[in-house]
Amino acid sequence: MLTIVSGRRSVAAMLPIAGLVAALAGCGADSAKGLPPAPGAAGPPGDYQRVIDSAPVAPASAIPSGSLMAKIKSRGTLIVGGTDTAALFSLKDPVSGKTTGFDAALSAMLAKYITGKPNTKLVQVTVNTREALLQNGTVDAVFATYTITPERAKKIAFAGPYYSSGEAILVKKGNTRITRPADLNGRTVCTESSSVAADDVKKVAPSAKIILFEQNSQCVQAVEDGRADAYVLDQAILLGDAYRDPKVKVVGQPFTSEPYGIGLPKASPEMKSFVDDWLKLIQSNGTWAKLWHATIGTAVGGNPPAPPAIGSVAGS
Amino acid sequence: MSTIFAHGGQLAHGVLLTMLMTVLGFGCALVAGVVLAVFHISPVPPLHRLAVGYVAVFRNIPLLVWLVLFVFGLPEIGLLYPLFGTVTAAMALYWAAFICEAVRSGIRTVPPGQIEAARALGFGFSQLLRHLVLPQAVRSMVQPLGTVFIALTLNTSLAAAVGVRELTGETQFFTITYDIPIPAFAVTTAIYVLITLAGGLLTGRLERKLAFKR
Amino acid sequence: MPSPRTPVPDSADVLVRLRGVHKSFGDHVVLRDVDLDVRSGEVVVLLGASGSGKSTLCRCVNRLETIDSGEITIEGRALPSEGRELARLRADVGMVFQSFNLFGHRSVLDNITLAPVKVRGVARREAADRARELLTRVGLAHKAQAYPGELSGGQQQRVAIARALAMNPKLILFDEPTSALDPEMINEVLDVMTELAADGMTMLVVTHEMGFARRAADRVVFLDQGRILETGTPGSFFDAPRTDRARDFLSKILSH
């Protein structure tokens, strides 16, 4: 849901813009929100790394020869389809060059579970390429805030759900007219171009005018500038935005249910049951909750929700 | 494919916006580009410098950066205009720099001797442009202008990155709902090719029509 | 052959006056301290080796080249520096170039009418009638609808002369009008020029055609290294040059 079309290009484009926009506005403060702090940075340093370091490794008996897992193990690296521009889930720190977040950590932990080392290679995917890259074997698994749908499950397999989210609404702080999804009717609503949120808005508010931007930061700014009345996206992301930017707020509760799954090739059914078993393991041994604290929790605060039951969603 | 045709109206709206942006963008860029080219070759130093500076600034910064700057930068200084207009204006200003250069390259094909002869006959700068330089230069401008037209048409797709639901934006939107990216973009590709082919054909006809005996 | 010219009296008005004209391209001095008068109705031929500065001198008169110092006046008025005033003056001074410089995208007739219509504001029909008259005069009435690219060099140059005449100029500058022509076409152009001279047109001509100079010029001016070395009637210059440079020049030109 949160994948961003061609992250490399957007990042390259945003860097000079951040400076130019700041110059135009005559102040540098606003440009800071273009590059939000890496998730985990707000928590005690090392927490994030410690979660990965303490993650389990699969016994050799769990990896039969000839399976996709065996192939990954002999290669020594998990090839992950993902993005590096999704705040809280998978975001590259332009300074350290490290990509961190809930999805990024999960992929490293799965690599470790299979090969013994958290080595991954990230292949950038977009909403348009995820299925094709899994089908042709370019990537082993997709971690990309990937909502499980029966439609998608016809082409690829989903392990999970590993995280349950839902669309929420972000508005300017002073806005009192929009408090629930139906209020979006007749309003201009923006969202990310690669998100299914656009579709969800059409269902709850058919007369809303929808604008698609490539990046989270652009959507937030559109709301601030008044170009859009509201921004609809995954609640965890919006809470993160509101946490960093005092000019906006999140209203109401999530109005959809977005179960995120790990995309896997349909041709290797053994991989799906293997990954499902691993998800059950990290949920039951507390790793999942620790990871939530080190990533999403830094923006949302409070206690982690109960993790979704594996296999509980149509398509998983 | 059947899904795509069943929802043709949605795509048609995107095509309409793409064409509108192409026509408006190219039209404005053409006017601005010709004015810039005239400034560029004008004997008035401030105008000349203005044109040189303009071309340097607009041509050397990527279009996507301009679009983001216009859409997200202008509101920061209190200038908030509708998205479509803002993006089309950015396109026109960007491509005007390229049209200026295409026009200038056309002007360079007019033999300097003819310009000298016209000056010796008492033609002023504007008469020289109107009656001698532009009519002759236009013929050799057609091809480079056609190239700019095609580039502009294809690059309207960048508008999708800043929220305009033209053809590419509409296709992305469509893909989210129906999850058939490859067929959807195949249809979109075909539409772009049709538009640019039409542009190429028009260019060829125009060039033949403007041909004169040398 | 037109009848021999009656000499222009010394009392005739001076049309073009150059005083102390100096011009250089970078370090290269092309004109040094040039004084020259062209009187109304006079035909002055500028002679000299290539690089002597005669073409530059010719081009300075309508300010296609600027001068570094000195003064050029036409009918007693200094040359305007730029803009509308200069354009108005140029409209009164015709010019014929070595490479014809006809407007490639316009027919012969349009080449001749363009300036009268656009610069002078003459009615199109009137301009066209006059253009046909001039084409008849240069022997090209049948080429009115042709394009420059369809004409021979000699024909193009005759059109260029008609184009200059269409503005009813007070003076016509000829900058090596036959140098780019094949030998068999030189005479058709020179004949037109000789007729013009006989009709009393004021002409300043840069040429290597000694025959034309002898037969049509009132006065011959010999330049060498940007300086006027001799000036006199064709007869005295060609038969009894006073300077070694002129003798040397003539011996080279006339020996073949």
mmCIF file with all atom_site columns, N, CA and C in Angstrom, chain C residues 185-218:
data_model
loop_
_atom_site.group_PDB
_atom_site.id
_atom_site.type_symbol
_atom_site.label_atom_id
_atom_site.label_alt_id
_atom_site.label_comp_id
_atom_site.label_asym_id
_atom_site.label_entity_id
_atom_site.label_seq_id
_atom_site.pdbx_PDB_ins_code
_atom_site.Cartn_x
_atom_site.Cartn_y
_atom_site.Cartn_z
_atom_site.occupancy
_atom_site.B_iso_or_equiv
_atom_site.pdbx_formal_charge
_atom_site.auth_seq_id
_atom_site.auth_comp_id
_atom_site.auth_asym_id
_atom_site.auth_atom_id
_atom_site.pdbx_PDB_model_num
ATOM 1   N N  . MET C 1 185 ? 28.590 36.192 -67.705 1.00 0.00 ? 185 MET C N  1
ATOM 2   C CA . MET C 1 185 ? 27.460 36.948 -67.172 1.00 0.00 ? 185 MET C CA 1
ATOM 3   C C  . MET C 1 185 ? 27.846 38.346 -66.703 1.00 0.00 ? 185 MET C C  1
ATOM 4   N N  . ILE C 1 186 ? 29.152 38.602 -66.713 1.00 0.00 ? 186 ILE C N  1
ATOM 5   C CA . ILE C 1 186 ? 29.611 39.877 -66.164 1.00 0.00 ? 186 ILE C CA 1
ATOM 6   C C  . ILE C 1 186 ? 29.068 41.048 -66.973 1.00 0.00 ? 186 ILE C C  1
ATOM 7   N N  . ASN C 1 187 ? 29.093 40.900 -68.304 1.00 0.00 ? 187 ASN C N  1
ATOM 8   C CA . ASN C 1 187 ? 28.711 42.033 -69.140 1.00 0.00 ? 187 ASN C CA 1
ATOM 9   C C  . ASN C 1 187 ? 27.252 42.424 -69.012 1.00 0.00 ? 187 ASN C C  1
ATOM 10  N N  . GLU C 1 188 ? 26.365 41.419 -68.844 1.00 0.00 ? 188 GLU C N  1
ATOM 11  C CA . GLU C 1 188 ? 24.946 41.773 -68.744 1.00 0.00 ? 188 GLU C CA 1
ATOM 12  C C  . GLU C 1 188 ? 24.709 42.671 -67.532 1.00 0.00 ? 188 GLU C C  1
ATOM 13  N N  . VAL C 1 189 ? 25.499 42.450 -66.455 1.00 0.00 ? 189 VAL C N  1
ATOM 14  C CA . VAL C 1 189 ? 25.358 43.283 -65.261 1.00 0.00 ? 189 VAL C CA 1
ATOM 15  C C  . VAL C 1 189 ? 26.015 44.644 -65.480 1.00 0.00 ? 189 VAL C C  1
ATOM 16  N N  . LEU C 1 190 ? 27.215 44.612 -66.073 1.00 0.00 ? 190 LEU C N  1
ATOM 17  C CA . LEU C 1 190 ? 27.922 45.877 -66.312 1.00 0.00 ? 190 LEU C CA 1
ATOM 18  C C  . LEU C 1 190 ? 27.138 46.788 -67.252 1.00 0.00 ? 190 LEU C C  1
ATOM 19  N N  . ASP C 1 191 ? 26.453 46.181 -68.231 1.00 0.00 ? 191 ASP C N  1
ATOM 20  C CA . ASP C 1 191 ? 25.658 46.987 -69.149 1.00 0.00 ? 191 ASP C CA 1
ATOM 21  C C  . ASP C 1 191 ? 24.562 47.736 -68.414 1.00 0.00 ? 191 ASP C C  1
ATOM 22  N N  . VAL C 1 192 ? 23.900 47.038 -67.505 1.00 0.00 ? 192 VAL C N  1
ATOM 23  C CA . VAL C 1 192 ? 22.842 47.687 -66.721 1.00 0.00 ? 192 VAL C CA 1
ATOM 24  C C  . VAL C 1 192 ? 23.436 48.830 -65.909 1.00 0.00 ? 192 VAL C C  1
ATOM 25  N N  . MET C 1 193 ? 24.606 48.561 -65.310 1.00 0.00 ? 193 MET C N  1
ATOM 26  C CA . MET C 1 193 ? 25.246 49.594 -64.484 1.00 0.00 ? 193 MET C CA 1
ATOM 27  C C  . MET C 1 193 ? 25.672 50.791 -65.327 1.00 0.00 ? 193 MET C C  1
ATOM 28  N N  . THR C 1 194 ? 26.168 50.526 -66.530 1.00 0.00 ? 194 THR C N  1
ATOM 29  C CA . THR C 1 194 ? 26.617 51.605 -67.404 1.00 0.00 ? 194 THR C CA 1
ATOM 30  C C  . THR C 1 194 ? 25.440 52.497 -67.800 1.00 0.00 ? 194 THR C C  1
ATOM 31  N N  . GLU C 1 195 ? 24.306 51.832 -68.058 1.00 0.00 ? 195 GLU C N  1
ATOM 32  C CA . GLU C 1 195 ? 23.096 52.594 -68.392 1.00 0.00 ? 195 GLU C CA 1
ATOM 33  C C  . GLU C 1 195 ? 22.663 53.479 -67.236 1.00 0.00 ? 195 GLU C C  1
ATOM 34  N N  . LEU C 1 196 ? 22.732 52.902 -66.034 1.00 0.00 ? 196 LEU C N  1
ATOM 35  C CA . LEU C 1 196 ? 22.363 53.663 -64.838 1.00 0.00 ? 196 LEU C CA 1
ATOM 36  C C  . LEU C 1 196 ? 23.230 54.898 -64.714 1.00 0.00 ? 196 LEU C C  1
ATOM 37  N N  . ALA C 1 197 ? 24.529 54.680 -64.942 1.00 0.00 ? 197 ALA C N  1
ATOM 38  C CA . ALA C 1 197 ? 25.478 55.785 -64.835 1.00 0.00 ? 197 ALA C CA 1
ATOM 39  C C  . ALA C 1 197 ? 25.132 56.867 -65.848 1.00 0.00 ? 197 ALA C C  1
ATOM 40  N N  . ALA C 1 198 ? 24.786 56.423 -67.057 1.00 0.00 ? 198 ALA C N  1
ATOM 41  C CA . ALA C 1 198 ? 24.467 57.382 -68.116 1.00 0.00 ? 198 ALA C CA 1
ATOM 42  C C  . ALA C 1 198 ? 23.198 58.148 -67.782 1.00 0.00 ? 198 ALA C C  1
ATOM 43  N N  . ASP C 1 199 ? 22.295 57.509 -67.021 1.00 0.00 ? 199 ASP C N  1
ATOM 44  C CA . ASP C 1 199 ? 21.037 58.166 -66.646 1.00 0.00 ? 199 ASP C CA 1
ATOM 45  C C  . ASP C 1 199 ? 21.215 59.148 -65.497 1.00 0.00 ? 199 ASP C C  1
ATOM 46  N N  . GLY C 1 200 ? 22.433 59.259 -64.983 1.00 0.00 ? 200 GLY C N  1
ATOM 47  C CA . GLY C 1 200 ? 22.693 60.262 -63.952 1.00 0.00 ? 200 GLY C CA 1
ATOM 48  C C  . GLY C 1 200 ? 22.586 59.764 -62.530 1.00 0.00 ? 200 GLY C C  1
ATOM 49  N N  . MET C 1 201 ? 22.508 58.436 -62.299 1.00 0.00 ? 201 MET C N  1
ATOM 50  C CA . MET C 1 201 ? 22.471 57.891 -60.955 1.00 0.00 ? 201 MET C CA 1
ATOM 51  C C  . MET C 1 201 ? 23.810 58.121 -60.268 1.00 0.00 ? 201 MET C C  1
ATOM 52  N N  . THR C 1 202 ? 23.746 58.522 -58.975 1.00 0.00 ? 202 THR C N  1
ATOM 53  C CA . THR C 1 202 ? 24.971 58.652 -58.195 1.00 0.00 ? 202 THR C CA 1
ATOM 54  C C  . THR C 1 202 ? 25.407 57.260 -57.767 1.00 0.00 ? 202 THR C C  1
ATOM 55  N N  . MET C 1 203 ? 26.646 56.895 -58.047 1.00 0.00 ? 203 MET C N  1
ATOM 56  C CA . MET C 1 203 ? 27.094 55.531 -57.768 1.00 0.00 ? 203 MET C CA 1
ATOM 57  C C  . MET C 1 203 ? 28.488 55.525 -57.140 1.00 0.00 ? 203 MET C C  1
ATOM 58  N N  . LEU C 1 204 ? 28.615 54.671 -56.110 1.00 0.00 ? 204 LEU C N  1
ATOM 59  C CA . LEU C 1 204 ? 29.944 54.409 -55.553 1.00 0.00 ? 204 LEU C CA 1
ATOM 60  C C  . LEU C 1 204 ? 30.197 52.931 -55.789 1.00 0.00 ? 204 LEU C C  1
ATOM 61  N N  . VAL C 1 205 ? 31.220 52.635 -56.637 1.00 0.00 ? 205 VAL C N  1
ATOM 62  C CA . VAL C 1 205 ? 31.366 51.267 -57.121 1.00 0.00 ? 205 VAL C CA 1
ATOM 63  C C  . VAL C 1 205 ? 32.727 50.695 -56.749 1.00 0.00 ? 205 VAL C C  1
ATOM 64  N N  . VAL C 1 206 ? 32.700 49.549 -56.071 1.00 0.00 ? 206 VAL C N  1
ATOM 65  C CA . VAL C 1 206 ? 33.932 48.810 -55.837 1.00 0.00 ? 206 VAL C CA 1
ATOM 66  C C  . VAL C 1 206 ? 33.988 47.722 -56.893 1.00 0.00 ? 206 VAL C C  1
ATOM 67  N N  . THR C 1 207 ? 35.020 47.709 -57.701 1.00 0.00 ? 207 THR C N  1
ATOM 68  C CA . THR C 1 207 ? 35.064 46.688 -58.754 1.00 0.00 ? 207 THR C CA 1
ATOM 69  C C  . THR C 1 207 ? 36.498 46.440 -59.211 1.00 0.00 ? 207 THR C C  1
ATOM 70  N N  . HIS C 1 208 ? 36.670 45.325 -59.899 1.00 0.00 ? 208 HIS C N  1
ATOM 71  C CA . HIS C 1 208 ? 37.953 45.044 -60.543 1.00 0.00 ? 208 HIS C CA 1
ATOM 72  C C  . HIS C 1 208 ? 37.829 45.179 -62.059 1.00 0.00 ? 208 HIS C C  1
ATOM 73  N N  . GLU C 1 209 ? 36.624 45.607 -62.509 1.00 0.00 ? 209 GLU C N  1
ATOM 74  C CA . GLU C 1 209 ? 36.392 45.726 -63.946 1.00 0.00 ? 209 GLU C CA 1
ATOM 75  C C  . GLU C 1 209 ? 36.922 47.066 -64.449 1.00 0.00 ? 209 GLU C C  1
ATOM 76  N N  . MET C 1 210 ? 38.138 47.041 -64.985 1.00 0.00 ? 210 MET C N  1
ATOM 77  C CA . MET C 1 210 ? 38.779 48.287 -65.400 1.00 0.00 ? 210 MET C CA 1
ATOM 78  C C  . MET C 1 210 ? 38.069 48.915 -66.599 1.00 0.00 ? 210 MET C C  1
ATOM 79  N N  . GLY C 1 211 ? 37.511 48.048 -67.446 1.00 0.00 ? 211 GLY C N  1
ATOM 80  C CA . GLY C 1 211 ? 36.780 48.540 -68.609 1.00 0.00 ? 211 GLY C CA 1
ATOM 81  C C  . GLY C 1 211 ? 35.612 49.411 -68.180 1.00 0.00 ? 211 GLY C C  1
ATOM 82  N N  . PHE C 1 212 ? 34.896 48.917 -67.167 1.00 0.00 ? 212 PHE C N  1
ATOM 83  C CA . PHE C 1 212 ? 33.752 49.680 -66.670 1.00 0.00 ? 212 PHE C CA 1
ATOM 84  C C  . PHE C 1 212 ? 34.214 51.007 -66.075 1.00 0.00 ? 212 PHE C C  1
ATOM 85  N N  . ALA C 1 213 ? 35.310 50.940 -65.311 1.00 0.00 ? 213 ALA C N  1
ATOM 86  C CA . ALA C 1 213 ? 35.810 52.148 -64.663 1.00 0.00 ? 213 ALA C CA 1
ATOM 87  C C  . ALA C 1 213 ? 36.179 53.200 -65.718 1.00 0.00 ? 213 ALA C C  1
ATOM 88  N N  . ARG C 1 214 ? 36.848 52.755 -66.747 1.00 0.00 ? 214 ARG C N  1
ATOM 89  C CA . ARG C 1 214 ? 37.309 53.682 -67.792 1.00 0.00 ? 214 ARG C CA 1
ATOM 90  C C  . ARG C 1 214 ? 36.132 54.310 -68.533 1.00 0.00 ? 214 ARG C C  1
ATOM 91  N N  . ARG C 1 215 ? 35.101 53.475 -68.756 1.00 0.00 ? 215 ARG C N  1
ATOM 92  C CA . ARG C 1 215 ? 34.019 53.952 -69.613 1.00 0.00 ? 215 ARG C CA 1
ATOM 93  C C  . ARG C 1 215 ? 32.939 54.691 -68.823 1.00 0.00 ? 215 ARG C C  1
ATOM 94  N N  . ALA C 1 216 ? 32.707 54.314 -67.578 1.00 0.00 ? 216 ALA C N  1
ATOM 95  C CA . ALA C 1 216 ? 31.539 54.865 -66.881 1.00 0.00 ? 216 ALA C CA 1
ATOM 96  C C  . ALA C 1 216 ? 31.887 55.820 -65.750 1.00 0.00 ? 216 ALA C C  1
ATOM 97  N N  . ALA C 1 217 ? 33.116 55.748 -65.206 1.00 0.00 ? 217 ALA C N  1
ATOM 98  C CA . ALA C 1 217 ? 33.420 56.536 -64.004 1.00 0.00 ? 217 ALA C CA 1
ATOM 99  C C  . ALA C 1 217 ? 33.686 57.998 -64.323 1.00 0.00 ? 217 ALA C C  1
ATOM 100 N N  . ASP C 1 218 ? 33.255 58.889 -63.420 1.00 0.00 ? 218 ASP C N  1
ATOM 101 C CA . ASP C 1 218 ? 33.677 60.286 -63.483 1.00 0.00 ? 218 ASP C CA 1
ATOM 102 C C  . ASP C 1 218 ? 35.036 60.412 -62.830 1.00 0.00 ? 218 ASP C C  1
#
